[in-house]
């Protein structure tokens, strides 16, 4: 089941980016590559059996931007944050799911688009929406990795010192989706499988970050 979810997430991720680029207005000029770093607020998810809170940590990644039409840029991005999860069981589940720590690498694969608005010469504001997948990779082999569909919102500013180099600062809100009854982090607990963790219905986990990066604009 985990492999199926992973495959579906990656296929959907690729198809969305291909759909955005399937336009006669796509420009080969002005392609932007932006390595970035910042700080991620990793949040927590509330299960019926307890809470799993992730430590806030530094994050880093890269954004590929391709102009689609006037002021619209399609973007493909990868983000990574190396975090620590703290599992705190509810009172009635302390025996089955005791408190523990989990080292987790949080990875986001997102595709979307931003709309730029020129404030003044070489200075732009932007906002946009992204869709894709979140991948939680546990470094302890006792626990299972986890894939989730995720979407996000972003807004920020760009300033270009020249035709090819600029800076980008932005803030994002990211929402991985958890479905009721879905197993998470198999191995939590000592008296049986930890795959029974569940949420009541469907839950959105709020994460977000503040980042800054150097923009390299190619093809000008």
PDB file of C-alpha atoms in Angstrom:
ATOM      1  CA  UNK A   1       0.000   0.000   0.000  1.00  0.00           C
ATOM      2  CA  UNK A   2       2.848   2.397   0.836  1.00  0.00           C
ATOM      3  CA  UNK A   3       4.478   1.776  -2.570  1.00  0.00           C
ATOM      4  CA  UNK A   4       1.147   2.393  -4.312  1.00  0.00           C
ATOM      5  CA  UNK A   5       0.653   5.715  -2.515  1.00  0.00           C
ATOM      6  CA  UNK A   6       4.239   6.713  -3.338  1.00  0.00           C
ATOM      7  CA  UNK A   7       3.769   5.878  -7.026  1.00  0.00           C
ATOM      8  CA  UNK A   8       0.459   7.729  -7.241  1.00  0.00           C
ATOM      9  CA  UNK A   9       1.973  10.801  -5.577  1.00  0.00           C
ATOM     10  CA  UNK A  10       4.967  10.923  -7.925  1.00  0.00           C
ATOM     11  CA  UNK A  11       2.848  10.302 -11.047  1.00  0.00           C
ATOM     12  CA  UNK A  12       0.374  13.029 -10.050  1.00  0.00           C
ATOM     13  CA  UNK A  13       3.291  15.336  -9.280  1.00  0.00           C
ATOM     14  CA  UNK A  14       4.777  14.855 -12.756  1.00  0.00           C
ATOM     15  CA  UNK A  15       1.444  15.100 -14.580  1.00  0.00           C
ATOM     16  CA  UNK A  16       0.549  18.387 -12.907  1.00  0.00           C
ATOM     17  CA  UNK A  17       3.844  19.957 -13.951  1.00  0.00           C
ATOM     18  CA  UNK A  18       3.488  18.630 -17.512  1.00  0.00           C
ATOM     19  CA  UNK A  19      -0.057  20.043 -17.686  1.00  0.00           C
ATOM     20  CA  UNK A  20       1.126  23.480 -16.610  1.00  0.00           C
ATOM     21  CA  UNK A  21       3.886  23.453 -19.225  1.00  0.00           C
ATOM     22  CA  UNK A  22       1.579  22.224 -22.002  1.00  0.00           C
ATOM     23  CA  UNK A  23       1.004  25.696 -23.339  1.00  0.00           C
ATOM     24  CA  UNK A  24       2.065  27.556 -26.477  1.00  0.00           C
ATOM     25  CA  UNK A  25       2.979  30.478 -24.231  1.00  0.00           C
ATOM     26  CA  UNK A  26       5.775  28.655 -22.423  1.00  0.00           C
ATOM     27  CA  UNK A  27       8.983  30.605 -22.869  1.00  0.00           C
ATOM     28  CA  UNK A  28      12.450  29.137 -23.187  1.00  0.00           C
ATOM     29  CA  UNK A  29      13.820  32.421 -21.899  1.00  0.00           C
ATOM     30  CA  UNK A  30      13.831  33.628 -18.330  1.00  0.00           C
ATOM     31  CA  UNK A  31      14.023  30.185 -16.702  1.00  0.00           C
ATOM     32  CA  UNK A  32      14.788  30.671 -12.986  1.00  0.00           C
ATOM     33  CA  UNK A  33      16.771  28.393 -10.698  1.00  0.00           C
ATOM     34  CA  UNK A  34      16.605  29.334  -7.018  1.00  0.00           C
ATOM     35  CA  UNK A  35      18.546  27.470  -4.321  1.00  0.00           C
ATOM     36  CA  UNK A  36      17.188  28.559  -0.944  1.00  0.00           C
ATOM     37  CA  UNK A  37      17.444  28.029   2.803  1.00  0.00           C
ATOM     38  CA  UNK A  38      15.350  29.086   5.749  1.00  0.00           C
ATOM     39  CA  UNK A  39      13.471  27.891   8.799  1.00  0.00           C
ATOM     40  CA  UNK A  40      10.541  25.482   8.846  1.00  0.00           C
ATOM     41  CA  UNK A  41       7.792  25.369  11.459  1.00  0.00           C
ATOM     42  CA  UNK A  42       7.005  21.672  11.370  1.00  0.00           C
ATOM     43  CA  UNK A  43       3.850  21.534  13.498  1.00  0.00           C
ATOM     44  CA  UNK A  44       2.094  18.439  14.826  1.00  0.00           C
ATOM     45  CA  UNK A  45      -0.657  15.979  13.971  1.00  0.00           C
ATOM     46  CA  UNK A  46      -3.316  14.949  16.481  1.00  0.00           C
ATOM     47  CA  UNK A  47      -4.200  11.254  16.447  1.00  0.00           C
ATOM     48  CA  UNK A  48      -6.887   9.623  18.555  1.00  0.00           C
ATOM     49  CA  UNK A  49      -4.094   7.758  20.377  1.00  0.00           C
ATOM     50  CA  UNK A  50      -1.936  10.841  21.007  1.00  0.00           C
ATOM     51  CA  UNK A  51       0.053  13.652  19.401  1.00  0.00           C
ATOM     52  CA  UNK A  52       3.109  13.566  17.140  1.00  0.00           C
ATOM     53  CA  UNK A  53       4.948  16.908  17.232  1.00  0.00           C
ATOM     54  CA  UNK A  54       7.865  17.744  14.928  1.00  0.00           C
ATOM     55  CA  UNK A  55      10.656  20.065  16.020  1.00  0.00           C
ATOM     56  CA  UNK A  56      11.091  23.332  14.124  1.00  0.00           C
ATOM     57  CA  UNK A  57      14.318  23.188  12.118  1.00  0.00           C
ATOM     58  CA  UNK A  58      16.345  24.712   9.287  1.00  0.00           C
ATOM     59  CA  UNK A  59      15.166  23.752   5.808  1.00  0.00           C
ATOM     60  CA  UNK A  60      16.678  24.049   2.344  1.00  0.00           C
ATOM     61  CA  UNK A  61      15.885  23.208  -1.255  1.00  0.00           C
ATOM     62  CA  UNK A  62      15.631  24.420  -4.824  1.00  0.00           C
ATOM     63  CA  UNK A  63      12.959  25.921  -7.097  1.00  0.00           C
ATOM     64  CA  UNK A  64      12.801  25.628 -10.887  1.00  0.00           C
ATOM     65  CA  UNK A  65      10.639  28.328 -12.456  1.00  0.00           C
ATOM     66  CA  UNK A  66       9.545  28.450 -16.097  1.00  0.00           C
ATOM     67  CA  UNK A  67       7.583  31.428 -17.539  1.00  0.00           C
ATOM     68  CA  UNK A  68       4.201  30.330 -18.879  1.00  0.00           C
ATOM     69  CA  UNK A  69       2.539  33.625 -19.766  1.00  0.00           C
ATOM     70  CA  UNK A  70       2.859  37.272 -18.842  1.00  0.00           C
ATOM     71  CA  UNK A  71       3.504  37.419 -15.096  1.00  0.00           C
ATOM     72  CA  UNK A  72       2.796  33.704 -14.536  1.00  0.00           C
ATOM     73  CA  UNK A  73       5.636  31.277 -13.715  1.00  0.00           C
ATOM     74  CA  UNK A  74       5.212  27.506 -13.385  1.00  0.00           C
ATOM     75  CA  UNK A  75       7.332  26.136 -10.553  1.00  0.00           C
ATOM     76  CA  UNK A  76       8.727  22.785  -9.506  1.00  0.00           C
ATOM     77  CA  UNK A  77      10.263  22.684  -6.016  1.00  0.00           C
ATOM     78  CA  UNK A  78      11.946  20.389  -3.511  1.00  0.00           C
ATOM     79  CA  UNK A  79      12.296  21.163   0.212  1.00  0.00           C
ATOM     80  CA  UNK A  80      13.994  19.191   3.003  1.00  0.00           C
ATOM     81  CA  UNK A  81      13.970  19.664   6.787  1.00  0.00           C
ATOM     82  CA  UNK A  82      15.702  17.273   9.197  1.00  0.00           C
ATOM     83  CA  UNK A  83      13.430  17.137  12.226  1.00  0.00           C
ATOM     84  CA  UNK A  84      12.731  15.149  15.391  1.00  0.00           C
ATOM     85  CA  UNK A  85       9.269  13.834  16.128  1.00  0.00           C
ATOM     86  CA  UNK A  86       8.069  13.589  19.726  1.00  0.00           C
ATOM     87  CA  UNK A  87       5.284  11.070  20.291  1.00  0.00           C
ATOM     88  CA  UNK A  88       3.057  11.841  23.315  1.00  0.00           C
ATOM     89  CA  UNK A  89       0.304   9.248  23.877  1.00  0.00           C
ATOM     90  CA  UNK A  90      -3.111  10.007  25.284  1.00  0.00           C
ATOM     91  CA  UNK A  91      -3.743   8.807  28.832  1.00  0.00           C
ATOM     92  CA  UNK A  92      -5.640   5.655  27.830  1.00  0.00           C
ATOM     93  CA  UNK A  93      -3.022   4.616  25.247  1.00  0.00           C
ATOM     94  CA  UNK A  94       0.189   4.948  27.256  1.00  0.00           C
ATOM     95  CA  UNK A  95       0.569   1.175  27.549  1.00  0.00           C
ATOM     96  CA  UNK A  96       0.087   0.428  23.851  1.00  0.00           C
ATOM     97  CA  UNK A  97       1.813   3.534  22.459  1.00  0.00           C
ATOM     98  CA  UNK A  98       4.425   4.767  24.986  1.00  0.00           C
ATOM     99  CA  UNK A  99       6.169   8.124  24.578  1.00  0.00           C
ATOM    100  CA  UNK A 100       9.136   8.058  22.210  1.00  0.00           C
ATOM    101  CA  UNK A 101      11.287  10.126  19.846  1.00  0.00           C
ATOM    102  CA  UNK A 102      11.601   9.658  16.068  1.00  0.00           C
ATOM    103  CA  UNK A 103      14.225  11.246  13.804  1.00  0.00           C
ATOM    104  CA  UNK A 104      12.431  12.269  10.613  1.00  0.00           C
ATOM    105  CA  UNK A 105      13.569  13.867   7.360  1.00  0.00           C
ATOM    106  CA  UNK A 106      10.643  15.900   6.029  1.00  0.00           C
ATOM    107  CA  UNK A 107      10.630  16.257   2.231  1.00  0.00           C
ATOM    108  CA  UNK A 108       8.226  18.240   0.067  1.00  0.00           C
ATOM    109  CA  UNK A 109       7.835  17.729  -3.688  1.00  0.00           C
ATOM    110  CA  UNK A 110       5.569  20.463  -5.033  1.00  0.00           C
ATOM    111  CA  UNK A 111       4.416  21.787  -8.392  1.00  0.00           C
ATOM    112  CA  UNK A 112       2.406  24.926  -8.951  1.00  0.00           C
ATOM    113  CA  UNK A 113       2.497  28.465 -10.270  1.00  0.00           C
ATOM    114  CA  UNK A 114       3.013  31.991  -9.021  1.00  0.00           C
ATOM    115  CA  UNK A 115       1.639  35.281 -10.327  1.00  0.00           C
ATOM    116  CA  UNK A 116       4.130  38.132 -10.270  1.00  0.00           C
ATOM    117  CA  UNK A 117       3.201  41.793  -9.830  1.00  0.00           C
ATOM    118  CA  UNK A 118       5.834  44.423 -10.595  1.00  0.00           C
ATOM    119  CA  UNK A 119       6.099  46.940  -7.756  1.00  0.00           C
ATOM    120  CA  UNK A 120       8.813  49.002  -9.413  1.00  0.00           C
ATOM    121  CA  UNK A 121      11.742  48.358 -11.752  1.00  0.00           C
ATOM    122  CA  UNK A 122      13.277  44.915 -11.036  1.00  0.00           C
ATOM    123  CA  UNK A 123      11.207  44.553  -7.838  1.00  0.00           C
ATOM    124  CA  UNK A 124       8.291  42.099  -7.803  1.00  0.00           C
ATOM    125  CA  UNK A 125       5.718  40.748  -5.381  1.00  0.00           C
ATOM    126  CA  UNK A 126       4.204  37.314  -5.991  1.00  0.00           C
ATOM    127  CA  UNK A 127       1.725  34.765  -4.667  1.00  0.00           C
ATOM    128  CA  UNK A 128       0.719  31.274  -5.684  1.00  0.00           C
ATOM    129  CA  UNK A 129      -0.558  27.771  -5.007  1.00  0.00           C
ATOM    130  CA  UNK A 130       1.296  24.432  -5.046  1.00  0.00           C
ATOM    131  CA  UNK A 131       0.252  20.774  -5.047  1.00  0.00           C
ATOM    132  CA  UNK A 132       2.220  17.559  -4.663  1.00  0.00           C
ATOM    133  CA  UNK A 133       3.467  15.194  -1.992  1.00  0.00           C
ATOM    134  CA  UNK A 134       5.091  15.205   1.442  1.00  0.00           C
ATOM    135  CA  UNK A 135       7.515  12.381   2.264  1.00  0.00           C
ATOM    136  CA  UNK A 136       8.429  11.624   5.884  1.00  0.00           C
ATOM    137  CA  UNK A 137      11.608   9.531   5.928  1.00  0.00           C
ATOM    138  CA  UNK A 138      12.433   8.035   9.339  1.00  0.00           C
ATOM    139  CA  UNK A 139      16.095   7.354  10.029  1.00  0.00           C
ATOM    140  CA  UNK A 140      15.241   4.589  12.521  1.00  0.00           C
ATOM    141  CA  UNK A 141      14.419   1.443  10.507  1.00  0.00           C
ATOM    142  CA  UNK A 142      12.013   0.402  13.270  1.00  0.00           C
ATOM    143  CA  UNK A 143       9.537   2.891  11.846  1.00  0.00           C
ATOM    144  CA  UNK A 144       7.926   3.054   8.429  1.00  0.00           C
ATOM    145  CA  UNK A 145       8.309   5.957   6.007  1.00  0.00           C
ATOM    146  CA  UNK A 146       5.176   7.907   5.139  1.00  0.00           C
ATOM    147  CA  UNK A 147       3.869   9.577   1.957  1.00  0.00           C
ATOM    148  CA  UNK A 148       1.007  12.090   2.005  1.00  0.00           C
ATOM    149  CA  UNK A 149      -0.682  14.287  -0.562  1.00  0.00           C
ATOM    150  CA  UNK A 150       0.003  17.935   0.264  1.00  0.00           C
ATOM    151  CA  UNK A 151      -0.797  21.425  -0.969  1.00  0.00           C
ATOM    152  CA  UNK A 152       0.459  24.863  -0.065  1.00  0.00           C
ATOM    153  CA  UNK A 153       0.217  28.617  -0.437  1.00  0.00           C
ATOM    154  CA  UNK A 154       3.152  30.962  -0.889  1.00  0.00           C
ATOM    155  CA  UNK A 155       3.836  34.688  -1.137  1.00  0.00           C
ATOM    156  CA  UNK A 156       6.973  36.768  -1.263  1.00  0.00           C
ATOM    157  CA  UNK A 157       9.208  39.280  -2.986  1.00  0.00           C
ATOM    158  CA  UNK A 158      11.899  39.197  -5.678  1.00  0.00           C
ATOM    159  CA  UNK A 159      14.516  41.785  -6.488  1.00  0.00           C
ATOM    160  CA  UNK A 160      16.886  41.531  -9.474  1.00  0.00           C
ATOM    161  CA  UNK A 161      20.293  43.180  -9.300  1.00  0.00           C
ATOM    162  CA  UNK A 162      20.821  42.419 -12.999  1.00  0.00           C
ATOM    163  CA  UNK A 163      19.173  40.489 -15.816  1.00  0.00           C
ATOM    164  CA  UNK A 164      20.524  37.199 -14.455  1.00  0.00           C
ATOM    165  CA  UNK A 165      20.898  37.457 -10.650  1.00  0.00           C
ATOM    166  CA  UNK A 166      18.412  38.360  -7.967  1.00  0.00           C
ATOM    167  CA  UNK A 167      17.149  37.485  -4.500  1.00  0.00           C
ATOM    168  CA  UNK A 168      13.903  35.863  -3.440  1.00  0.00           C
ATOM    169  CA  UNK A 169      12.303  35.890   0.021  1.00  0.00           C
ATOM    170  CA  UNK A 170       9.044  34.102   0.732  1.00  0.00           C
ATOM    171  CA  UNK A 171       6.749  32.536   3.273  1.00  0.00           C
ATOM    172  CA  UNK A 172       4.705  29.372   2.786  1.00  0.00           C
ATOM    173  CA  UNK A 173       1.926  27.437   4.473  1.00  0.00           C
ATOM    174  CA  UNK A 174       2.013  23.685   3.745  1.00  0.00           C
ATOM    175  CA  UNK A 175      -0.774  21.183   4.398  1.00  0.00           C
ATOM    176  CA  UNK A 176      -0.162  17.410   4.246  1.00  0.00           C
ATOM    177  CA  UNK A 177      -3.462  15.501   4.372  1.00  0.00           C
ATOM    178  CA  UNK A 178      -4.111  12.643   6.808  1.00  0.00           C
ATOM    179  CA  UNK A 179      -7.117  10.363   6.311  1.00  0.00           C
ATOM    180  CA  UNK A 180      -9.059   8.714   9.124  1.00  0.00           C
ATOM    181  CA  UNK A 181      -7.908   5.188   9.945  1.00  0.00           C
ATOM    182  CA  UNK A 182      -4.655   5.512   7.998  1.00  0.00           C
ATOM    183  CA  UNK A 183      -1.628   3.843   9.576  1.00  0.00           C
ATOM    184  CA  UNK A 184       1.331   6.040  10.423  1.00  0.00           C
ATOM    185  CA  UNK A 185       4.773   5.308  11.794  1.00  0.00           C
ATOM    186  CA  UNK A 186       4.537   1.543  12.177  1.00  0.00           C
ATOM    187  CA  UNK A 187       6.583   0.491  15.155  1.00  0.00           C
ATOM    188  CA  UNK A 188       5.365   3.052  17.687  1.00  0.00           C
ATOM    189  CA  UNK A 189       4.570   1.121  20.845  1.00  0.00           C
ATOM    190  CA  UNK A 190       5.904  -2.058  22.444  1.00  0.00           C
ATOM    191  CA  UNK A 191       2.760  -4.166  22.817  1.00  0.00           C
ATOM    192  CA  UNK A 192       1.759  -4.639  19.200  1.00  0.00           C
ATOM    193  CA  UNK A 193       1.839  -2.844  15.914  1.00  0.00           C
ATOM    194  CA  UNK A 194       1.773   0.933  15.849  1.00  0.00           C
ATOM    195  CA  UNK A 195       0.011   1.007  12.505  1.00  0.00           C
ATOM    196  CA  UNK A 196      -3.322   1.512  14.222  1.00  0.00           C
ATOM    197  CA  UNK A 197      -2.831   5.266  14.678  1.00  0.00           C
ATOM    198  CA  UNK A 198      -5.812   7.156  13.297  1.00  0.00           C
ATOM    199  CA  UNK A 199      -7.469  10.538  13.103  1.00  0.00           C
ATOM    200  CA  UNK A 200     -11.147  11.325  13.308  1.00  0.00           C
ATOM    201  CA  UNK A 201     -12.039  11.791   9.643  1.00  0.00           C
ATOM    202  CA  UNK A 202      -9.619  13.780   7.480  1.00  0.00           C
ATOM    203  CA  UNK A 203      -7.094  16.144   9.075  1.00  0.00           C
ATOM    204  CA  UNK A 204      -4.796  18.839   7.711  1.00  0.00           C
ATOM    205  CA  UNK A 205      -1.414  19.212   9.381  1.00  0.00           C
ATOM    206  CA  UNK A 206      -0.162  22.808   9.211  1.00  0.00           C
ATOM    207  CA  UNK A 207       3.515  23.324   8.429  1.00  0.00           C
ATOM    208  CA  UNK A 208       5.251  26.338   6.967  1.00  0.00           C
ATOM    209  CA  UNK A 209       8.537  28.087   6.398  1.00  0.00           C
ATOM    210  CA  UNK A 210      10.304  31.403   5.842  1.00  0.00           C
ATOM    211  CA  UNK A 211      13.122  31.242   3.282  1.00  0.00           C
ATOM    212  CA  UNK A 212      15.555  33.323   1.242  1.00  0.00           C
ATOM    213  CA  UNK A 213      17.421  32.348  -1.906  1.00  0.00           C
ATOM    214  CA  UNK A 214      19.522  33.507  -4.841  1.00  0.00           C
ATOM    215  CA  UNK A 215      17.703  33.583  -8.194  1.00  0.00           C
ATOM    216  CA  UNK A 216      19.661  32.700 -11.322  1.00  0.00           C
ATOM    217  CA  UNK A 217      17.698  33.669 -14.437  1.00  0.00           C
ATOM    218  CA  UNK A 218      18.850  31.872 -17.588  1.00  0.00           C
ATOM    219  CA  UNK A 219      18.303  32.491 -21.286  1.00  0.00           C
ATOM    220  CA  UNK A 220      18.227  36.280 -21.207  1.00  0.00           C
TER     221      UNK A 220
END
